[in-house]
Tab-separated table of C-alpha atoms in Angstrom:
chain	number	residue	atom	x	y	z
C	2	UNK	CA	17.308	81.805	42.835
C	3	UNK	CA	20.205	83.491	44.742
C	4	UNK	CA	20.321	87.375	45.003
C	5	UNK	CA	23.476	88.687	43.525
C	6	UNK	CA	25.897	90.275	45.647
C	7	UNK	CA	26.695	93.623	44.077
C	8	UNK	CA	30.375	93.854	43.589
C	9	UNK	CA	31.192	90.432	45.095
C	10	UNK	CA	33.499	88.225	42.701
C	11	UNK	CA	34.863	85.956	45.618
C	12	UNK	CA	38.300	84.014	45.969
C	13	UNK	CA	38.768	80.919	44.120
C	14	UNK	CA	41.412	78.506	43.897
C	15	UNK	CA	42.061	75.335	41.492
C	16	UNK	CA	41.641	73.346	44.733
C	17	UNK	CA	38.226	74.408	45.423
C	18	UNK	CA	37.210	71.694	42.510
C	19	UNK	CA	38.223	68.973	45.107
C	20	UNK	CA	35.868	70.304	47.783
C	21	UNK	CA	32.355	69.352	48.739
C	22	UNK	CA	30.159	71.661	48.114
C	23	UNK	CA	29.979	74.903	50.364
C	24	UNK	CA	33.642	74.428	51.771
C	25	UNK	CA	36.626	76.646	51.569
C	26	UNK	CA	40.436	75.544	51.768
C	27	UNK	CA	42.244	76.153	55.043
C	28	UNK	CA	45.872	75.312	55.584
C	29	UNK	CA	45.657	76.023	59.694
C	30	UNK	CA	43.972	73.172	61.987
C	31	UNK	CA	40.867	74.943	63.614
C	32	UNK	CA	39.427	73.682	66.715
C	33	UNK	CA	35.751	73.090	67.438
C	34	UNK	CA	34.737	71.803	70.551
C	35	UNK	CA	31.535	72.203	73.004
C	36	UNK	CA	33.691	72.757	76.165
C	37	UNK	CA	37.127	72.524	77.832
C	38	UNK	CA	39.739	70.522	76.743
C	39	UNK	CA	39.968	67.550	78.924
C	40	UNK	CA	43.561	66.097	80.185
C	41	UNK	CA	43.685	62.469	80.332
C	42	UNK	CA	46.722	60.501	81.707
C	43	UNK	CA	47.754	57.421	79.722
C	44	UNK	CA	47.727	55.480	82.651
C	45	UNK	CA	44.055	55.956	83.093
C	46	UNK	CA	43.321	55.891	79.255
C	47	UNK	CA	41.104	52.965	77.787
C	48	UNK	CA	38.811	52.167	75.100
C	49	UNK	CA	36.155	49.782	75.535
C	50	UNK	CA	33.722	48.183	73.189
C	51	UNK	CA	30.117	47.506	74.568
C	52	UNK	CA	26.655	46.434	73.772
C	53	UNK	CA	24.795	48.434	76.247
C	54	UNK	CA	24.924	45.944	79.029
C	55	UNK	CA	28.366	43.944	78.751
C	56	UNK	CA	31.778	45.333	78.157
C	57	UNK	CA	32.868	42.976	75.227
C	58	UNK	CA	36.308	44.479	74.581
C	59	UNK	CA	38.606	46.597	76.531
C	60	UNK	CA	42.104	47.900	75.995
C	61	UNK	CA	44.244	50.146	78.093
C	62	UNK	CA	46.737	52.457	76.481
C	63	UNK	CA	49.782	49.729	76.513
C	64	UNK	CA	47.524	46.861	74.769
C	65	UNK	CA	45.731	49.650	72.373
C	66	UNK	CA	49.327	50.539	71.275
C	67	UNK	CA	50.558	46.981	70.630
C	68	UNK	CA	47.935	46.511	67.826
C	69	UNK	CA	48.907	46.850	64.366
C	70	UNK	CA	48.690	50.737	63.389
C	71	UNK	CA	48.993	52.346	59.994
C	72	UNK	CA	49.283	55.979	58.233
C	73	UNK	CA	46.290	57.641	56.907
C	74	UNK	CA	46.687	60.607	54.531
C	75	UNK	CA	43.036	62.134	53.931
C	76	UNK	CA	41.060	65.177	53.612
C	77	UNK	CA	38.976	66.743	56.295
C	78	UNK	CA	35.643	68.600	55.919
C	79	UNK	CA	34.491	70.476	58.829
C	80	UNK	CA	30.637	71.457	58.840
C	81	UNK	CA	31.808	75.152	59.615
C	82	UNK	CA	33.020	75.060	56.125
C	83	UNK	CA	36.455	74.693	56.510
C	84	UNK	CA	38.587	71.963	54.457
C	85	UNK	CA	41.937	70.778	55.117
C	86	UNK	CA	43.727	68.476	52.164
C	87	UNK	CA	46.116	65.791	52.594
C	88	UNK	CA	46.655	65.486	56.455
C	89	UNK	CA	48.413	62.993	57.832
C	90	UNK	CA	47.927	60.719	60.674
C	91	UNK	CA	48.604	57.361	62.405
C	92	UNK	CA	45.948	55.230	64.105
C	93	UNK	CA	44.531	51.806	64.638
C	94	UNK	CA	42.017	50.775	62.193
C	95	UNK	CA	38.530	50.032	63.627
C	96	UNK	CA	38.754	46.973	61.479
C	97	UNK	CA	41.338	45.740	63.943
C	98	UNK	CA	39.301	46.436	67.083
C	99	UNK	CA	36.285	44.929	65.690
C	100	UNK	CA	38.238	41.929	63.994
C	101	UNK	CA	36.842	38.882	65.977
C	102	UNK	CA	33.687	40.544	67.208
C	103	UNK	CA	30.418	38.888	66.444
C	104	UNK	CA	27.533	41.147	66.335
C	105	UNK	CA	23.963	42.124	64.778
C	106	UNK	CA	23.765	45.349	66.270
C	107	UNK	CA	24.203	48.005	63.139
C	108	UNK	CA	24.789	51.189	65.060
C	109	UNK	CA	27.271	52.653	67.219
C	110	UNK	CA	27.542	55.545	69.782
C	111	UNK	CA	30.968	56.786	70.210
C	112	UNK	CA	31.900	58.099	73.725
C	113	UNK	CA	34.515	60.600	74.700
C	114	UNK	CA	36.128	61.759	77.986
C	115	UNK	CA	34.372	65.027	78.355
C	116	UNK	CA	30.798	63.162	77.755
C	117	UNK	CA	30.774	63.853	74.164
C	118	UNK	CA	29.034	61.560	72.141
C	119	UNK	CA	28.368	60.813	68.249
C	120	UNK	CA	26.580	58.401	66.637
C	121	UNK	CA	27.598	55.973	63.466
C	122	UNK	CA	26.014	53.268	61.533
C	123	UNK	CA	28.645	50.301	62.170
C	124	UNK	CA	29.213	49.900	58.287
C	125	UNK	CA	30.561	53.456	58.396
C	126	UNK	CA	33.537	52.629	60.703
C	127	UNK	CA	34.478	49.105	59.031
C	128	UNK	CA	36.111	48.336	55.710
C	129	UNK	CA	39.351	50.983	56.275
C	130	UNK	CA	37.064	53.980	56.575
C	131	UNK	CA	37.705	54.699	60.630
C	132	UNK	CA	40.722	54.631	62.722
C	133	UNK	CA	41.486	55.461	66.502
C	134	UNK	CA	44.428	58.028	65.592
C	135	UNK	CA	47.024	58.819	68.206
C	136	UNK	CA	49.713	60.857	66.071
C	137	UNK	CA	48.887	63.824	63.477
C	138	UNK	CA	51.623	64.966	61.077
C	139	UNK	CA	54.396	62.772	62.867
C	140	UNK	CA	53.654	63.694	66.485
C	141	UNK	CA	51.557	62.661	69.233
C	142	UNK	CA	48.277	64.058	68.912
C	143	UNK	CA	47.809	67.163	71.005
C	144	UNK	CA	45.185	67.671	73.596
C	145	UNK	CA	43.045	70.435	71.584
C	146	UNK	CA	42.948	68.204	68.639
C	147	UNK	CA	41.658	65.095	70.928
C	148	UNK	CA	44.734	63.693	72.182
C	149	UNK	CA	45.609	61.205	73.353
C	150	UNK	CA	43.505	59.490	70.655
C	151	UNK	CA	40.372	60.362	68.581
C	152	UNK	CA	38.326	58.918	66.116
C	153	UNK	CA	38.690	59.553	62.506
C	154	UNK	CA	36.145	58.989	60.149
C	155	UNK	CA	37.125	61.138	57.221
C	156	UNK	CA	34.447	60.640	54.838
C	157	UNK	CA	31.864	62.495	57.074
C	158	UNK	CA	31.850	65.780	58.699
C	159	UNK	CA	34.666	66.090	61.235
C	160	UNK	CA	32.326	66.304	64.265
C	161	UNK	CA	31.785	62.654	63.815
C	162	UNK	CA	35.571	62.044	64.293
C	163	UNK	CA	35.121	62.228	68.364
C	164	UNK	CA	38.026	63.769	69.964
C	165	UNK	CA	39.309	62.276	73.243
C	166	UNK	CA	37.413	59.131	72.380
C	167	UNK	CA	37.095	56.382	75.143
C	168	UNK	CA	34.744	53.585	73.605
C	169	UNK	CA	31.804	52.552	71.639
C	170	UNK	CA	28.367	51.155	72.485
C	171	UNK	CA	26.820	48.772	69.838
C	172	UNK	CA	23.223	49.624	69.523
C	173	UNK	CA	20.028	48.268	67.591
C	174	UNK	CA	18.826	51.578	66.475
C	175	UNK	CA	20.348	54.950	65.390
C	176	UNK	CA	20.265	57.495	67.808
C	177	UNK	CA	21.598	61.086	68.147
C	178	UNK	CA	24.374	62.278	69.879
C	179	UNK	CA	25.601	65.310	71.155
C	180	UNK	CA	25.630	67.753	68.334
C	181	UNK	CA	23.158	65.430	66.572
C	182	UNK	CA	20.755	66.424	69.400
C	183	UNK	CA	21.578	70.152	68.770
C	184	UNK	CA	20.481	70.615	65.405
C	185	UNK	CA	23.094	68.753	63.297
C	186	UNK	CA	22.424	65.951	60.695
C	187	UNK	CA	22.167	62.517	61.926
C	188	UNK	CA	24.494	61.218	59.342
C	189	UNK	CA	26.801	64.083	58.015
C	190	UNK	CA	28.046	63.142	54.592
C	191	UNK	CA	29.958	66.545	53.291
C	192	UNK	CA	29.313	65.723	49.555
C	193	UNK	CA	25.644	65.692	50.210
C	194	UNK	CA	26.011	68.889	52.280
C	195	UNK	CA	24.335	67.486	55.257
C	196	UNK	CA	24.977	69.772	57.888
C	197	UNK	CA	21.832	70.287	59.674
C	198	UNK	CA	19.099	68.064	60.975
C	199	UNK	CA	16.196	69.634	58.499
C	200	UNK	CA	18.128	69.348	55.321
S	11	UNK	CA	16.777	75.585	56.581
S	12	UNK	CA	15.914	77.968	53.870
S	13	UNK	CA	17.624	81.002	52.785
S	14	UNK	CA	16.150	84.334	53.384
S	15	UNK	CA	16.493	87.552	51.801
S	16	UNK	CA	18.049	90.123	54.396
S	17	UNK	CA	18.071	93.937	53.662
S	18	UNK	CA	20.659	95.964	55.129
S	19	UNK	CA	19.060	98.492	57.106
S	20	UNK	CA	21.943	100.002	59.115
S	21	UNK	CA	25.807	99.688	59.303
S	22	UNK	CA	27.981	100.874	62.447
S	23	UNK	CA	31.684	100.647	62.429
S	24	UNK	CA	32.728	99.031	66.201
S	25	UNK	CA	36.359	99.522	65.473
S	26	UNK	CA	38.696	100.196	62.589
S	27	UNK	CA	38.487	96.726	61.489
S	28	UNK	CA	34.902	95.660	62.757
S	29	UNK	CA	31.418	96.708	61.553
S	30	UNK	CA	28.048	95.793	62.653
S	31	UNK	CA	25.088	95.219	60.172
S	32	UNK	CA	21.621	95.544	61.115
S	33	UNK	CA	19.268	93.323	58.885
S	34	UNK	CA	15.599	93.014	58.061
S	35	UNK	CA	14.954	89.317	57.549
S	36	UNK	CA	12.140	88.320	55.978
S	37	UNK	CA	9.998	85.851	57.983
S	38	UNK	CA	12.601	85.585	60.692
S	39	UNK	CA	11.744	82.943	63.219
S	40	UNK	CA	13.379	84.498	66.169
S	41	UNK	CA	16.523	83.105	67.881
S	42	UNK	CA	18.103	82.368	71.306
S	43	UNK	CA	21.156	84.373	72.716
S	44	UNK	CA	24.289	82.770	71.317
S	45	UNK	CA	23.028	81.556	68.182
S	46	UNK	CA	24.483	82.068	64.722
S	47	UNK	CA	23.507	82.739	61.019
S	48	UNK	CA	24.866	81.724	57.593
S	49	UNK	CA	25.498	84.714	55.342
S	50	UNK	CA	25.487	83.670	51.784
S	51	UNK	CA	27.174	85.967	48.819
S	52	UNK	CA	27.034	85.343	45.452
S	53	UNK	CA	28.929	86.489	42.416
S	54	UNK	CA	27.196	87.176	38.979
S	55	UNK	CA	28.275	84.000	37.451
S	56	UNK	CA	26.722	81.917	40.425
S	57	UNK	CA	29.705	81.473	42.431
S	58	UNK	CA	28.799	81.655	46.119
S	59	UNK	CA	30.694	81.696	49.784
S	60	UNK	CA	29.037	81.224	52.954
S	61	UNK	CA	30.159	82.111	56.246
S	62	UNK	CA	28.910	81.837	60.060
S	63	UNK	CA	28.422	84.808	62.096
S	64	UNK	CA	27.261	85.140	65.777
S	65	UNK	CA	24.123	87.200	66.349
S	66	UNK	CA	24.825	90.003	68.588
S	67	UNK	CA	21.260	91.399	69.077
S	68	UNK	CA	18.697	90.243	71.461
S	69	UNK	CA	15.737	87.875	70.378
S	70	UNK	CA	13.080	90.439	69.829
S	71	UNK	CA	10.932	89.256	67.201
S	72	UNK	CA	10.631	92.408	64.752
S	73	UNK	CA	12.458	90.466	62.171
S	74	UNK	CA	15.440	92.628	62.809
S	75	UNK	CA	18.892	91.280	63.627
S	76	UNK	CA	22.423	92.450	63.887
S	77	UNK	CA	25.770	90.846	63.483
S	78	UNK	CA	29.221	92.058	64.013
S	79	UNK	CA	31.748	91.219	61.503
S	80	UNK	CA	35.714	91.486	62.457
S	81	UNK	CA	37.673	91.729	58.888
S	82	UNK	CA	40.103	89.162	58.477
S	83	UNK	CA	43.181	89.496	56.566
S	84	UNK	CA	42.812	87.439	53.567
S	85	UNK	CA	39.121	86.862	54.053
S	86	UNK	CA	36.930	86.182	51.518
S	87	UNK	CA	33.424	87.163	52.720
S	88	UNK	CA	34.537	89.791	55.875
S	89	UNK	CA	36.245	92.434	53.713
S	90	UNK	CA	32.814	92.407	51.540
S	91	UNK	CA	30.780	92.798	54.658
S	92	UNK	CA	32.915	95.291	56.422
S	93	UNK	CA	33.904	97.249	53.357
S	94	UNK	CA	31.720	96.987	50.616
S	95	UNK	CA	28.148	96.528	51.936
S	96	UNK	CA	25.938	99.586	51.790
S	97	UNK	CA	22.295	100.332	53.371
S	98	UNK	CA	19.892	98.949	50.894
S	99	UNK	CA	21.874	96.042	49.961
S	100	UNK	CA	20.098	92.761	50.130
S	101	UNK	CA	22.209	89.601	51.419
S	102	UNK	CA	20.963	86.024	51.879
S	103	UNK	CA	20.977	84.503	55.109
S	104	UNK	CA	19.580	81.222	57.140
S	105	UNK	CA	19.412	80.192	60.665
S	106	UNK	CA	19.303	80.544	63.534
S	107	UNK	CA	21.834	77.901	64.042
S	108	UNK	CA	23.185	76.226	67.172
S	109	UNK	CA	21.339	74.684	70.434
S	110	UNK	CA	24.504	74.257	72.953
S	111	UNK	CA	26.546	77.838	73.195
S	112	UNK	CA	23.448	79.558	74.155
S	113	UNK	CA	21.787	81.325	77.149
S	114	UNK	CA	18.090	81.189	77.690
S	115	UNK	CA	15.673	83.519	79.372
S	116	UNK	CA	14.680	80.953	82.072
S	117	UNK	CA	18.134	80.408	83.243
S	118	UNK	CA	18.242	82.243	86.678
S	119	UNK	CA	21.970	81.101	87.767
S	120	UNK	CA	24.748	83.525	87.741
S	121	UNK	CA	26.676	83.716	84.390
S	122	UNK	CA	29.938	84.222	83.848
S	123	UNK	CA	31.010	85.442	80.222
S	124	UNK	CA	34.783	85.541	79.094
S	125	UNK	CA	35.509	87.163	75.918
S	126	UNK	CA	38.484	87.037	73.828
S	127	UNK	CA	38.781	89.903	71.114
S	128	UNK	CA	35.755	89.093	68.816
S	129	UNK	CA	34.319	86.441	70.953
S	130	UNK	CA	32.306	89.287	72.691
S	131	UNK	CA	29.701	88.942	69.679
S	132	UNK	CA	27.653	86.119	71.084
S	133	UNK	CA	28.165	86.937	74.414
S	134	UNK	CA	26.743	90.484	73.758
S	135	UNK	CA	23.779	88.765	72.455
S	136	UNK	CA	23.221	87.294	75.765
S	137	UNK	CA	23.797	90.435	77.681
S	138	UNK	CA	21.323	92.155	75.560
S	139	UNK	CA	19.000	89.215	75.741
S	140	UNK	CA	19.044	89.237	79.804
S	141	UNK	CA	18.286	93.218	79.166
S	142	UNK	CA	15.299	92.602	76.930
S	143	UNK	CA	13.831	89.797	78.817
S	144	UNK	CA	14.018	91.762	82.332
S	145	UNK	CA	16.115	88.901	83.676
S	146	UNK	CA	17.490	89.446	86.960
S	147	UNK	CA	20.188	86.584	86.526
S	148	UNK	CA	23.687	87.724	87.678
S	149	UNK	CA	26.115	88.249	84.735
S	150	UNK	CA	29.611	89.354	84.731
S	151	UNK	CA	31.928	89.852	81.757
S	152	UNK	CA	35.398	89.306	81.540
S	153	UNK	CA	36.665	91.124	78.413
S	154	UNK	CA	40.054	90.467	77.016
S	155	UNK	CA	41.021	92.332	74.194
S	156	UNK	CA	44.021	93.808	72.362
S	157	UNK	CA	43.943	97.455	73.301
S	158	UNK	CA	40.977	100.001	74.134
S	159	UNK	CA	40.398	101.008	70.217
S	160	UNK	CA	39.754	97.284	69.576
S	161	UNK	CA	36.551	96.990	71.973
S	162	UNK	CA	33.410	96.420	70.534
S	163	UNK	CA	30.189	98.073	71.976
S	164	UNK	CA	32.370	100.495	74.075
S	165	UNK	CA	29.352	102.853	74.854
S	166	UNK	CA	26.726	100.345	75.449
S	167	UNK	CA	28.765	98.644	77.969
S	168	UNK	CA	29.843	101.490	79.730
S	169	UNK	CA	26.360	102.573	79.956
S	170	UNK	CA	25.578	99.046	81.274
S	171	UNK	CA	28.274	98.787	83.812
S	172	UNK	CA	27.193	102.281	85.270
S	173	UNK	CA	23.599	101.125	86.251
S	174	UNK	CA	22.926	99.262	89.355
S	175	UNK	CA	21.233	96.036	88.713
S	176	UNK	CA	23.492	95.073	85.666
S	177	UNK	CA	26.380	93.430	84.132
S	178	UNK	CA	29.880	93.684	85.936
S	179	UNK	CA	32.548	94.425	83.647
S	180	UNK	CA	36.325	93.525	83.876
S	181	UNK	CA	38.642	94.507	80.978
S	182	UNK	CA	41.951	92.874	80.270
S	183	UNK	CA	44.301	94.288	77.915
S	184	UNK	CA	46.741	92.052	75.910
S	185	UNK	CA	49.020	94.690	74.065
S	186	UNK	CA	48.079	98.212	75.163
S	187	UNK	CA	46.100	99.539	78.208
S	188	UNK	CA	44.335	102.806	78.894
S	189	UNK	CA	47.007	105.290	80.030
S	190	UNK	CA	45.818	104.737	83.714
S	191	UNK	CA	45.240	101.537	83.839
S	192	UNK	CA	46.643	99.674	86.858
S	193	UNK	CA	47.588	96.142	85.652
S	194	UNK	CA	50.229	95.820	82.639
S	195	UNK	CA	49.274	94.715	79.325
S	196	UNK	CA	49.325	90.935	79.028
S	197	UNK	CA	47.253	87.542	78.915
S	198	UNK	CA	44.717	87.020	81.409
S	199	UNK	CA	46.168	84.847	84.482
S	200	UNK	CA	45.034	83.478	87.682
S	201	UNK	CA	44.805	86.644	89.650
S	202	UNK	CA	42.680	88.195	87.050
S	203	UNK	CA	40.216	85.253	87.023
S	204	UNK	CA	40.076	85.393	90.799
S	205	UNK	CA	39.262	89.065	90.662
S	206	UNK	CA	36.986	89.165	87.277
S	207	UNK	CA	34.947	86.190	87.707
S	208	UNK	CA	32.358	85.081	90.248
S	209	UNK	CA	33.313	83.018	93.216
S	210	UNK	CA	32.773	79.024	93.117
S	211	UNK	CA	30.223	79.286	95.674
S	212	UNK	CA	27.811	80.922	93.281
S	213	UNK	CA	28.182	78.054	91.014
S	214	UNK	CA	28.092	79.753	87.881
S	215	UNK	CA	27.639	78.997	84.338
S	216	UNK	CA	30.470	80.189	82.298
S	217	UNK	CA	30.234	81.027	78.492
S	218	UNK	CA	33.941	81.300	76.946
S	219	UNK	CA	34.408	82.672	73.446
S	220	UNK	CA	37.396	83.858	71.476
S	221	UNK	CA	40.306	82.436	69.519
S	222	UNK	CA	41.110	78.764	70.088
S	223	UNK	CA	44.479	79.765	72.036
S	224	UNK	CA	42.411	82.158	74.132
S	225	UNK	CA	39.513	79.597	74.924
S	226	UNK	CA	42.189	76.817	75.689
S	227	UNK	CA	44.093	79.209	78.266
S	228	UNK	CA	40.725	80.488	79.959
S	229	UNK	CA	39.298	77.586	80.320
S	230	UNK	CA	42.439	75.921	81.779
S	231	UNK	CA	42.531	78.994	84.345
S	232	UNK	CA	38.798	78.261	85.115
S	233	UNK	CA	39.148	74.823	85.746
S	234	UNK	CA	42.408	75.514	87.770
S	235	UNK	CA	40.418	77.940	90.054
S	236	UNK	CA	37.847	75.043	90.510
S	237	UNK	CA	35.276	75.793	88.027
S	238	UNK	CA	33.347	72.553	87.100
S	239	UNK	CA	34.358	71.562	83.419
S	240	UNK	CA	30.494	70.550	82.923
S	241	UNK	CA	29.487	74.211	83.669
S	242	UNK	CA	31.880	75.800	80.956
S	243	UNK	CA	30.769	76.206	77.372
S	244	UNK	CA	32.874	77.267	74.697
S	245	UNK	CA	32.958	78.481	71.165
S	246	UNK	CA	36.157	78.768	69.537
S	247	UNK	CA	37.428	80.778	66.330
S	248	UNK	CA	40.359	79.224	64.182
S	249	UNK	CA	43.374	80.966	63.333
S	250	UNK	CA	41.683	82.205	60.386
S	251	UNK	CA	39.205	83.887	62.599
S	252	UNK	CA	36.328	82.386	61.105
S	253	UNK	CA	33.846	81.011	63.315
S	254	UNK	CA	34.228	77.367	64.513
């Protein structure tokens, strides 16, 4: 039973109805990062897929940008409780990157410049659910928002959408990435309010 | 993580727009300096709003914690916490939360704290933790603030900086300086980083907290000065000023 806060009525908007539990609407685009923003030059950027021992796929910036891309309009939900609706991105679907890859490994650890990692079930980044995004609102993705390219997995809390992404390692078992090791939920579904590891 | 009742036992205005709340928390498990809590307010019809606030107090286990809240224009929770709340009120709180932007008492390396505005709050938790632990780790604080009237914990910081074995503090004013101040008002820059932070040879760990634009600028300056990026930890506040 919650304690009633004397004199508190709150500020509610009609859009609140579209939000996952415990989220509030924002129109700006806040930034959450554990360390300094890495500056990555495009001529040394790469994205690789490996299975823990062998590199299975590799793209440099030029070959990555030659892949078919699509525009994505989606809502974002950050574990720090802000949500932003109708954001617009351009990126390459993970379906394209994984297209001719045969694997039985059901999990992936995404890796970023700056040593950030985050874990995801492979099924969560397939079937039009995840992209490597390089444009936001029609412009090149800014470094503080993850440029030159970031993972975009909008159906999970935004820490799963790793900024400055540079690869993914396929894994036989799930294991926690950076924030998942520091008390945040292993999966992170905003609609089930999976914020912390013990809920 | 369970919600706990938190009784407001004292309130103290830090500035015209920021207030410290001392809370007695039932069964508080203790915390590490730099961690934060979720605070929940609930309206009579059941509507609730939750925001996160950094803990300002040292991790002493008497069941009391302090948070300092900056009132945001158009905020939903911060106006209530800075204007409505009275001693004797009960709030709901859960935590502590966060395992990255923390200073642990067994850390012995020199520590460089860099605060922008209300980003001082978790860093003050670290300064107080150092003192309550009797740590001899060398601490240094570069505190960028809009004007002298916006400084949090003013008297306590002054007392600390006047003690021998303590925290070296450098203030940087971005809009208005004290009358006899040697440096004109403005953003922190490379000379100020050189003057107000530990030399590289000491291999400090840096904690940078403030609005996003401040953290981006300050960490760029630290890296340009040769600091290793893996020894810099950051916590950013969005344009809304809510903790991120």
